[in-house]
Coordinates of C-alpha atoms and ligand atoms in Angstrom, one line a residue:
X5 CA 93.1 85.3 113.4
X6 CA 95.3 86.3 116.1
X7 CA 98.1 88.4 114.2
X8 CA 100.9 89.9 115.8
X9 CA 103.2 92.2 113.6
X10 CA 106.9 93.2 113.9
X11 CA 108.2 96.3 112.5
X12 CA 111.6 96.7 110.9
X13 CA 113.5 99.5 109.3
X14 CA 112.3 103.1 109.4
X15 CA 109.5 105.2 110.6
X16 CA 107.7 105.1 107.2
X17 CA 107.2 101.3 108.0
X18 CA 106.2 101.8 111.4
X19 CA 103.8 104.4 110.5
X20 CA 102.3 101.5 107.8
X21 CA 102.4 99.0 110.8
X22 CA 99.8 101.2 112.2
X23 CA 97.9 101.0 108.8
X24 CA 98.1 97.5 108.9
X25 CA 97.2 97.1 112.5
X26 CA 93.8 99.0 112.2
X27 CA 93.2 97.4 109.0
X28 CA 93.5 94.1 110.7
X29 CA 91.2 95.4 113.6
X30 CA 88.7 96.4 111.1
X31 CA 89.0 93.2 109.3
X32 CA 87.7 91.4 112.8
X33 CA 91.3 90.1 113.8
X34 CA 92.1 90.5 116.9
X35 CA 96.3 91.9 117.8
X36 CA 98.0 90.2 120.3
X37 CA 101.1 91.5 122.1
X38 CA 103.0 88.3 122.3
X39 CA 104.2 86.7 119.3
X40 CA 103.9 83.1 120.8
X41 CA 100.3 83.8 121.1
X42 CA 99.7 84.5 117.6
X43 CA 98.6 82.8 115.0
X44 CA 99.4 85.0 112.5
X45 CA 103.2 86.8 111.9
X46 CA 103.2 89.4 109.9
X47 CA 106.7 91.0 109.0
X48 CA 107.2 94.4 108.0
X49 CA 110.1 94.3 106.7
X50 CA 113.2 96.8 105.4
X51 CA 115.9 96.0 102.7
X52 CA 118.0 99.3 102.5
X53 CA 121.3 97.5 104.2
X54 CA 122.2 94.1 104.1
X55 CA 121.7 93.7 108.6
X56 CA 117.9 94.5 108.6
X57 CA 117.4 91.4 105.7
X58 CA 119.3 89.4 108.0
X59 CA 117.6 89.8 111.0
X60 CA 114.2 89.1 108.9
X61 CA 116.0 85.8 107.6
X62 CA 117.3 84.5 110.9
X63 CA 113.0 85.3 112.2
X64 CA 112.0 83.7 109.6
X65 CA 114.2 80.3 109.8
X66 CA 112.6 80.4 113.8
X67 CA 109.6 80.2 112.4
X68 CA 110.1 77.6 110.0
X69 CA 111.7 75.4 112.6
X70 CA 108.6 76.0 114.9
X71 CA 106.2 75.2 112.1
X72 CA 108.1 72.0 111.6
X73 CA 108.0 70.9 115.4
X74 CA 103.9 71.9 115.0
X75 CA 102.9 75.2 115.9
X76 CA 100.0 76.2 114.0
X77 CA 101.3 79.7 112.5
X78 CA 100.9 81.5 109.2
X79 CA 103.4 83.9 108.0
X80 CA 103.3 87.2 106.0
X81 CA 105.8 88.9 104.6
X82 CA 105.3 92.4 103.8
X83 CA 107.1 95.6 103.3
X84 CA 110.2 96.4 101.5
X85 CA 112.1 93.5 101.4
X86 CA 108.3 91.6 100.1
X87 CA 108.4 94.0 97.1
X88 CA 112.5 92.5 95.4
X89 CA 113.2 89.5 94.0
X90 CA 115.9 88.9 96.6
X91 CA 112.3 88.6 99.5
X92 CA 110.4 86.3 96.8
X93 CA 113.5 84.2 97.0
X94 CA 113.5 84.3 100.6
X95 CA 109.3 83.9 101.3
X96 CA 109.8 80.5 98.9
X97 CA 112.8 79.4 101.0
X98 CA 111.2 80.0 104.6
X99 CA 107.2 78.5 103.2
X100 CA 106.1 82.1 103.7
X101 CA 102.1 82.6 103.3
X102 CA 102.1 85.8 101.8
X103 CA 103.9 88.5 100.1
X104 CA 102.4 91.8 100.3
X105 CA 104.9 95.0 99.3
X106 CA 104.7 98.3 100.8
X107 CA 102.7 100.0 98.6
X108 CA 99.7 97.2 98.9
X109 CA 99.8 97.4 102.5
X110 CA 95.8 97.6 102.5
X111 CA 95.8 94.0 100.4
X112 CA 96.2 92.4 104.3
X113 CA 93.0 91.6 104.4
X114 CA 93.0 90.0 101.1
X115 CA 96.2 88.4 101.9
X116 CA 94.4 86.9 105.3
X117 CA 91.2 85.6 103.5
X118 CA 93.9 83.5 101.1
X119 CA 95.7 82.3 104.0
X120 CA 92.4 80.9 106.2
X121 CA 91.2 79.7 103.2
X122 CA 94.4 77.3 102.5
X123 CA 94.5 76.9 105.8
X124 CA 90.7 75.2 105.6
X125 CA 92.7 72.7 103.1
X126 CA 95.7 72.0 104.7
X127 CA 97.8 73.7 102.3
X128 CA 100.0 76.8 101.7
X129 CA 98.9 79.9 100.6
X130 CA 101.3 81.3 99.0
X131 CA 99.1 84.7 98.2
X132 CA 101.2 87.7 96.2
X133 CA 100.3 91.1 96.0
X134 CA 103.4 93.7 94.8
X135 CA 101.2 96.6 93.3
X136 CA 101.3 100.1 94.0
X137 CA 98.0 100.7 95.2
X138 CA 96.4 104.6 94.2
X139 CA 94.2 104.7 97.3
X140 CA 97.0 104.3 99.9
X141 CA 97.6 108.3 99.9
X142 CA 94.0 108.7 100.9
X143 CA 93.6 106.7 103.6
X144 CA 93.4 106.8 107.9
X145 CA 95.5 106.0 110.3
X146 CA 94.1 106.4 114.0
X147 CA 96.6 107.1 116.4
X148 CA 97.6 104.5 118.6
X149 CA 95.3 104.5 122.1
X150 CA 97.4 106.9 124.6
X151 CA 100.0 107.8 122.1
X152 CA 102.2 110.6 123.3
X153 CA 104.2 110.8 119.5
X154 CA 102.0 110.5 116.2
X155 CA 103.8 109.4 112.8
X156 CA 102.0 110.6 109.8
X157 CA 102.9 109.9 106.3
X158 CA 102.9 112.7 103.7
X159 CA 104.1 111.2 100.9
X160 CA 105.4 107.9 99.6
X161 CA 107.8 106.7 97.5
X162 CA 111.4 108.5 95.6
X163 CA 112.1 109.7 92.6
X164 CA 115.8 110.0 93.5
X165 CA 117.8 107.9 92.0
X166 CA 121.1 107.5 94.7
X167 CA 123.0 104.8 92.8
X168 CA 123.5 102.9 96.0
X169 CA 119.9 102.9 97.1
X170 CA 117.0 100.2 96.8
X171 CA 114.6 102.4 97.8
X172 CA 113.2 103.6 94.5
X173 CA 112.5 100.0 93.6
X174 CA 111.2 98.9 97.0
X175 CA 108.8 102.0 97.6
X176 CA 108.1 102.9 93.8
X177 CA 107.6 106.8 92.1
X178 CA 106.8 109.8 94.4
X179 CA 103.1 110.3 95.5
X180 CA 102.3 113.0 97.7
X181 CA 99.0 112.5 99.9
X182 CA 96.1 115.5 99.6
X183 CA 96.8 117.8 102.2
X184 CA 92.8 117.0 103.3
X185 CA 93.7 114.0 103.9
X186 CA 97.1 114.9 106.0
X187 CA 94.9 117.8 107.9
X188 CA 92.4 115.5 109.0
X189 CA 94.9 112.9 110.3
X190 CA 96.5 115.2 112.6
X191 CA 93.9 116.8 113.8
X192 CA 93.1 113.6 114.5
X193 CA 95.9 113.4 116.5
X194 CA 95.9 116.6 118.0
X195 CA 91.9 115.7 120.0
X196 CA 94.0 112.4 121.0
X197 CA 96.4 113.9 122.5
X198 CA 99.2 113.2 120.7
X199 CA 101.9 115.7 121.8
X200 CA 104.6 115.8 118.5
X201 CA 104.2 114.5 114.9
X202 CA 106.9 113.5 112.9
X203 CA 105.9 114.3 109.2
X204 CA 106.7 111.5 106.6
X205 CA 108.6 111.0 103.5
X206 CA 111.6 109.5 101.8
X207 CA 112.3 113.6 100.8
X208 CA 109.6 115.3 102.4
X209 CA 110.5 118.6 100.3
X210 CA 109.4 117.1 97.4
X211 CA 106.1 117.0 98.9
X212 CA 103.1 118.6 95.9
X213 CA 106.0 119.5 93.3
X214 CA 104.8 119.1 89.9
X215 CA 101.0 119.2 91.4
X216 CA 99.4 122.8 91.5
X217 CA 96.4 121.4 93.6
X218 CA 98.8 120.4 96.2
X219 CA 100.6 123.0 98.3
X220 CA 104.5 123.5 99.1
X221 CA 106.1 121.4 101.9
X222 CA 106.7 124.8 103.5
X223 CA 103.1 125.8 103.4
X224 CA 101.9 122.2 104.6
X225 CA 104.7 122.7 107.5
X226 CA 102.3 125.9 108.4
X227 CA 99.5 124.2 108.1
X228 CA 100.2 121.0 110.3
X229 CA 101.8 123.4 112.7
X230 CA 98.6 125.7 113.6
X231 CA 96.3 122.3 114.1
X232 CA 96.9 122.1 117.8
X233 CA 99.8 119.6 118.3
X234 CA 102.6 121.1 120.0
X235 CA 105.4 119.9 118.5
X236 CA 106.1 119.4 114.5
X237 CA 109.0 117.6 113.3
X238 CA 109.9 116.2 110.0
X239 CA 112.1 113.8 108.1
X240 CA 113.5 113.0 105.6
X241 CA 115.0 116.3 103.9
X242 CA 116.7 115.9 100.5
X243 CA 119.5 118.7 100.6
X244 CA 118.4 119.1 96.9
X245 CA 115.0 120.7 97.0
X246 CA 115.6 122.0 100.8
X247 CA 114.3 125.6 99.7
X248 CA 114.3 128.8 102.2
X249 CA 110.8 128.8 102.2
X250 CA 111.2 125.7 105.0
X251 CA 113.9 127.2 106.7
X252 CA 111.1 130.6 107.1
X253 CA 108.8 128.3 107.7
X254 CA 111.4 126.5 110.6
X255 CA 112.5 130.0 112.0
X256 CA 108.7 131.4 112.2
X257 CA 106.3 128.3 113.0
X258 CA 106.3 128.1 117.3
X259 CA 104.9 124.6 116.9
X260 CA 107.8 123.4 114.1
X261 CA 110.6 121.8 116.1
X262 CA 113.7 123.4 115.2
X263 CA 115.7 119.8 114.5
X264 CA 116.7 119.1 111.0
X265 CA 118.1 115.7 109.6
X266 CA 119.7 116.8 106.3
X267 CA 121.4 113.5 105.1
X268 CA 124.6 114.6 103.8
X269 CA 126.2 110.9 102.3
X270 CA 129.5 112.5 101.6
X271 CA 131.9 115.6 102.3
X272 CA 133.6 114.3 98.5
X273 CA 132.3 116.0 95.6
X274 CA 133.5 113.0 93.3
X275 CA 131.6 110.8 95.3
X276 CA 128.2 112.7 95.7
X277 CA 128.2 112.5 91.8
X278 CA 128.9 109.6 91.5
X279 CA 126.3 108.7 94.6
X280 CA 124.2 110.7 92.0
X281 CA 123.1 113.0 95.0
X282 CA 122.1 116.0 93.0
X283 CA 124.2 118.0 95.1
X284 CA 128.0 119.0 95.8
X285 CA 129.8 119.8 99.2
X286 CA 129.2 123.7 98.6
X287 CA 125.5 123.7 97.8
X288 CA 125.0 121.8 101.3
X289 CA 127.3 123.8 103.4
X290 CA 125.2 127.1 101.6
X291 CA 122.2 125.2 103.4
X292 CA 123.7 124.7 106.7
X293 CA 124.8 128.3 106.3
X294 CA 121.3 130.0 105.8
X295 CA 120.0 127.3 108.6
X296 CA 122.2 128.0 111.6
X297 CA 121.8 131.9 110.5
X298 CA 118.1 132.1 110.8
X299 CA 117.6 129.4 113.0
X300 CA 120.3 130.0 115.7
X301 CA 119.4 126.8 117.9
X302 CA 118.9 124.4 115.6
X303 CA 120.3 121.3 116.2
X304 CA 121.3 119.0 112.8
X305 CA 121.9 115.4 112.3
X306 CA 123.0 113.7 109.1
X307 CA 123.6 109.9 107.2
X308 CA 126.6 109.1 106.0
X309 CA 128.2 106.0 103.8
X310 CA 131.4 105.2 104.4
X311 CA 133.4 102.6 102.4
X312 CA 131.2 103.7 98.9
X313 CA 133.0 101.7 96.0
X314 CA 135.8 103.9 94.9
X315 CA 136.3 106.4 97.7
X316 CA 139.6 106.6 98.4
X317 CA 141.5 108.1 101.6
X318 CA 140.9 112.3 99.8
X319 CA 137.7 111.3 99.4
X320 CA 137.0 110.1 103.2
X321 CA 139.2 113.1 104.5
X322 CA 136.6 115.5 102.7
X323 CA 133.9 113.8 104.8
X324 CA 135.7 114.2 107.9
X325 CA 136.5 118.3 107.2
X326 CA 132.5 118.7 106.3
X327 CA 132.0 117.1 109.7
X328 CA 134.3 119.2 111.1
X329 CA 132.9 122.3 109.2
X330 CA 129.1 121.7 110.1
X331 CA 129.6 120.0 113.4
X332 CA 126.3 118.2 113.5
X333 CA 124.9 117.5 116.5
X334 CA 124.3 114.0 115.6
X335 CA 125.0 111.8 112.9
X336 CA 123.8 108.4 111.5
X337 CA 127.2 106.1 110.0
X338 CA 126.7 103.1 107.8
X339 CA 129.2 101.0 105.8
X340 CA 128.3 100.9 102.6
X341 CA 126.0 97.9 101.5
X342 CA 125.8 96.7 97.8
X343 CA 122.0 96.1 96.9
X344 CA 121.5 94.2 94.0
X345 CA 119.9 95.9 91.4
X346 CA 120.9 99.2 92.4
X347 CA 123.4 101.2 90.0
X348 CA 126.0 101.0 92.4
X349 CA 125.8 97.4 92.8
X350 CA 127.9 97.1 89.2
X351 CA 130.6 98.9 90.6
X352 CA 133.0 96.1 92.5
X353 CA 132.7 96.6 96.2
X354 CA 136.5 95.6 96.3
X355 CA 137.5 97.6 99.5
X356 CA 138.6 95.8 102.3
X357 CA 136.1 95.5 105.4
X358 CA 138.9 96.5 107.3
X359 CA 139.1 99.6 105.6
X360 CA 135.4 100.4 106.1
X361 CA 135.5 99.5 109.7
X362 CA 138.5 101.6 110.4
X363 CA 137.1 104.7 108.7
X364 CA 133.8 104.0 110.1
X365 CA 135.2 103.9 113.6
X366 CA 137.4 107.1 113.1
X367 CA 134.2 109.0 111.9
X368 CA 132.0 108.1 114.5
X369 CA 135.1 109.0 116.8
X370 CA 135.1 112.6 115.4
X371 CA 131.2 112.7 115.6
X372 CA 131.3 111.8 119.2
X373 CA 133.8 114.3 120.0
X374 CA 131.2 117.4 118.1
X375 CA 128.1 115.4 120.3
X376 CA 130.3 116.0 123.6
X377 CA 131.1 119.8 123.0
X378 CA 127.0 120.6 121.6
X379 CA 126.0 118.7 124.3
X380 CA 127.8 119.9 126.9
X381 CA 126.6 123.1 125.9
X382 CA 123.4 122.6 127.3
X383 CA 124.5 122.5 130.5
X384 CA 122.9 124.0 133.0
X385 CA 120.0 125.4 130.7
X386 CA 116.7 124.4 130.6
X387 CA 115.3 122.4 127.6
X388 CA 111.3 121.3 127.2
X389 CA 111.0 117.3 127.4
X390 CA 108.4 115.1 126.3
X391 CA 108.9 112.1 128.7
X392 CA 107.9 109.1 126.9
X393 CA 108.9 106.1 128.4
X394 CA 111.0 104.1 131.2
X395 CA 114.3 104.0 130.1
X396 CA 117.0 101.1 130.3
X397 CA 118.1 102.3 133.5
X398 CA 115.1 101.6 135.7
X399 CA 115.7 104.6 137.9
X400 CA 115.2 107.2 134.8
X401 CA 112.7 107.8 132.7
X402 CA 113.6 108.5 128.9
X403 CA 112.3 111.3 126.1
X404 CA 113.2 114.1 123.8
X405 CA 114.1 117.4 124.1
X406 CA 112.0 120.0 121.1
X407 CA 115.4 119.5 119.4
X408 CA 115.7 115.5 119.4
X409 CA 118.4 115.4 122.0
X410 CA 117.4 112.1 124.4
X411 CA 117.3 112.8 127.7
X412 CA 117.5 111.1 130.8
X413 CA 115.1 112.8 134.2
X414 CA 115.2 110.5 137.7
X415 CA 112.0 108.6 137.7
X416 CA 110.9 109.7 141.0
X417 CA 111.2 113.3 139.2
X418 CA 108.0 112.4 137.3
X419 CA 104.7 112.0 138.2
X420 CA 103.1 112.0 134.6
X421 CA 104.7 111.8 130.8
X422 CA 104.6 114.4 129.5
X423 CA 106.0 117.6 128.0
X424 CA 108.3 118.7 131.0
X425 CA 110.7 121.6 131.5
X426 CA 113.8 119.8 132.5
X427 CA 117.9 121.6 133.2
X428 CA 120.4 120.3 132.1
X429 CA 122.8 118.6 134.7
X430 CA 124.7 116.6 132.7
X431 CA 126.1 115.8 129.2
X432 CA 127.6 112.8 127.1
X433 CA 127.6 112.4 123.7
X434 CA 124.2 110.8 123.0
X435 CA 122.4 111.6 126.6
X436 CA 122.0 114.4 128.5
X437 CA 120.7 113.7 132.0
X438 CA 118.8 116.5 133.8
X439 CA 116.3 117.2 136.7
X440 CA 112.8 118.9 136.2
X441 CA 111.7 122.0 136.7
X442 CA 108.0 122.1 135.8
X443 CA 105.5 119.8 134.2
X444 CA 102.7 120.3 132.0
X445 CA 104.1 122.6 129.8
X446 CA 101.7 121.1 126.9
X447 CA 98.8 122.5 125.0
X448 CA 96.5 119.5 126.2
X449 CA 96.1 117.6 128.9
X450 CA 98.5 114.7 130.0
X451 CA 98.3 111.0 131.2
X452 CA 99.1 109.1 133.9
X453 CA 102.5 107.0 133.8
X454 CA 102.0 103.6 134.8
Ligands
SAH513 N1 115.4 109.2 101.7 C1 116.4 109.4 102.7 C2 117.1 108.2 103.2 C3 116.5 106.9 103.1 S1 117.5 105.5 103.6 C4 117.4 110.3 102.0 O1 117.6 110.5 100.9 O2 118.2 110.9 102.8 C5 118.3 106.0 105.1 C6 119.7 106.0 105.0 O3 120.3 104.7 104.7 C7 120.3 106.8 103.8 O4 120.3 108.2 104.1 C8 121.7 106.3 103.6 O5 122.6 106.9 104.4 C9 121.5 104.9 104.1 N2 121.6 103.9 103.0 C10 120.8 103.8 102.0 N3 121.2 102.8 101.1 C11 122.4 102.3 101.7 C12 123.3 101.3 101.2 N4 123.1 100.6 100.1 N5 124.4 101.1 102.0 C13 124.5 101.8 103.2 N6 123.7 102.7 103.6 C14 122.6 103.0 102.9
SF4_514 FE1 117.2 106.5 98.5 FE2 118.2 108.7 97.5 FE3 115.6 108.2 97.5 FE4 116.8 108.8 99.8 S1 116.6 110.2 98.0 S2 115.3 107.1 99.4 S3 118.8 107.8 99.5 S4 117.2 107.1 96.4
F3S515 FE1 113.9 100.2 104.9 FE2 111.9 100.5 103.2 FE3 112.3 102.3 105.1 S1 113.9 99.7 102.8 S2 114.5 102.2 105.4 S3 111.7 100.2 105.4 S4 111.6 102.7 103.1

């Protein structure tokens, strides 16, 4: 078939994407770029807020519409939304062809065959596959052709249970992938000549615990970093098992970016407990202690849920003084969304929107205001860039610094992308803008722009 997929939600899904793409590829399918050429959709989708299931919906009722004016296409829809009641709902109301959940990514195949087959008899397939498949922690997935950043998935799954988060249900119990198997895939990457890796996991620092044949997260940090690919990074970290062996392992390994994204939920210890976080206010600010004191330019970003049922004005204050305590760099704000079948979800999500708007809008006020003073920081030093892409604004070209920052260089600046050495001219909140200084600062050769 001709099958064209579109990713939602996090890197997790668009490292399966991947998974799926190649398994389609070696299934005989052929991937098409536009979705109006495609015969098949396939939807990876994400369910952890209440926007990304919209978005799917709204696709889905396009689709439908399309079908019912004539155009021959089957839908799949896969990923975390596919694995809840809520998305079996949803693929009966929209005539979806298949349902195929996150952790049977490697049913697509199967999923296909059903589909061509009803197809053949002019009816619906209406194929379902929800397990947890064993073999998904053991298998390959190539880098894309001319990638530049490699996503690799160490571990799926959480065994956290956050009383707000869907997560647990969507992705199913922690299973960490044997380290052969992670080894191979980047150096994989590394002979492609993939330039970063972003190591996978809902809390990557429960990667091997409670497996003696596996090694530590802070020993498979070592390893990945000595396989030949510049740049390491890493995420998610659970604040919980965020052990000073990774922080060693931060401070020591050249290759391991020194970025961390430490998702914080809360500066209220009555909320983190009743969030069921595992942690309190102190224990993370010890963290962020022993991280800025052996890693002195780290640069930290967090999440945070605003508007949780029951947090009351203290409560918010307390998040706004940790802001101001750890002055992250960056920070990712949602409003809290009630999942059903989550813990939370009993609690009545009473507050008014205008509440969680309000404090949503004062926090990301505060966070822009820490952004402006770390960014403008940087100015006039020099930062190494991987250039990536065109950006928005057709006369720049877009990438990140070693410490996640985005930055901006003039296009006619850059001949290739790249890992560049770029200064920093100028500073806002989320950009800084700068001019190069020298190219091909990378291990391994680089390729053309187009
Ligand atoms: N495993 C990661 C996060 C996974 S989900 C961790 O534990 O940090 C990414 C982020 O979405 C979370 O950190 C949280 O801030 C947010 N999130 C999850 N469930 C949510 C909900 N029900 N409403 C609002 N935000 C939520
Ligand atoms: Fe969700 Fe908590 Fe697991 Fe993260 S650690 S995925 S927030 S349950
Ligand atoms: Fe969304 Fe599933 Fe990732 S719910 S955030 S796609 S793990």
């Amino acid at each position: 078939m001709r099958a064209h997929v579109i990713t939602f939600g996090c890197q997790m899904n668009e490292y399966d994407t991947l998974t799926i793409q190649s398994e389609l590829v070696a299934g005989g399918h052929e991937l098409v770029d536009a979705p109006q050429d495609a015969n098949l959709i396939l939807l990876n989708t994400c369910a952890v807020r209440g926007k990304p299931i919209e978005k799917v919906v709204s696709l889905l009722g396009d689709l439908r519409k399309e079908r019912r004016a004539g155009r021959d296409v089957s839908v799949a829809l896969m990923g975390c939304l596919a694995q809840l009641d809520e998305g079996k709902a949803i693929a009966e109301k929209f005539e979806v062809d298949a349902l195929v959940g996150p952790g049977a990514i490697t049913d697509v195949l199967e999923a296909i065959e059903a589909i061509e087959e009803a197809r053949f008899a002019g009816e619906r397939a209406a194929f379902e596959s929800l397990r947890f498949r064993e073999d998904l922690v053991d298998h390959h997935t190539p880098p894309h052709e001319g990638a530049l950043t490699g996503f690799l998935t160490i571990m799926r799954g959480c065994d956290h249970h956050c009383t707000y988060c869907i997560v647990p249900t969507t992705r199913g119990p922690e299973v960490s992938r044997p380290l052969e198997a992670i080894v191979r895939e980047a150096e994989a990457m590394a002979r492609a000549g993939v330039q970063e890796v972003y190591l996978l996991g809902q809390n990557v620092n429960s990667y091997g615990l409670g497996d003696a044949s596996l090694p530590s997260f802070a020993e498979l940090l070592r390893t990945v970093a000595r396989v030949g690919i510049p740049r390491v990074k890493f995420t998610t970290s659970h604040p919980m098992n965020f052990t000073s062996d990774v922080i060693d392992a931060i401070a020591e390994e050249e290759a391991v970016c020194n970025y961390i994204h430490l998702p914080v939920q809360s500066g209220s210890d009555r909320v983190l407990r009743r969030m069921a976080r595992e942690y309190g206010r102190e224990r993370y600010l010890d963290i962020v202690r022993e991280i800025r004191a052996k890693v002195p330019d780290v640069v930290l970003s967090t999440d945070i849920i605003v508007g949780f049922p029951g947090e009351t004005e203290e409560d918010f204050s307390e998040t706004l003084s940790l802001f101001d305590e750890v002055a992250f760099e960056h920070a990712y704000t949602f409003i809290y969304s009630a999942r059903p079948g989550t813990p939370s979800h009993r609690h009545f999500d009473d507050m008014p929107k205008r509440i969680k708007t309000d404090r949503l809008a004062r926090l990301i006020e505060l966070q822009k205001a820490h952004s402006l003073r770390a960014n403008g920081a940087l100015v006039g030093r020099e930062l190494r860039v991987l250039v990536k892409e065109a950006a928005r604004d057709g006369d720049f070209v877009m990438g990140h610094s070693d410490q996640q920052h985005t930055v901006l260089v003039p296009k006619d600046q850059v001949r290739r992308l790249g890992l560049h050495s770029v200064r920093v001219d100028q500073a806002t909140p989320h950009t800084l803008y700068g001019s190069v200084v020298g190219a091909d600062v990378g291990a391994v050769p680089l390729r053309l722009a187009s």
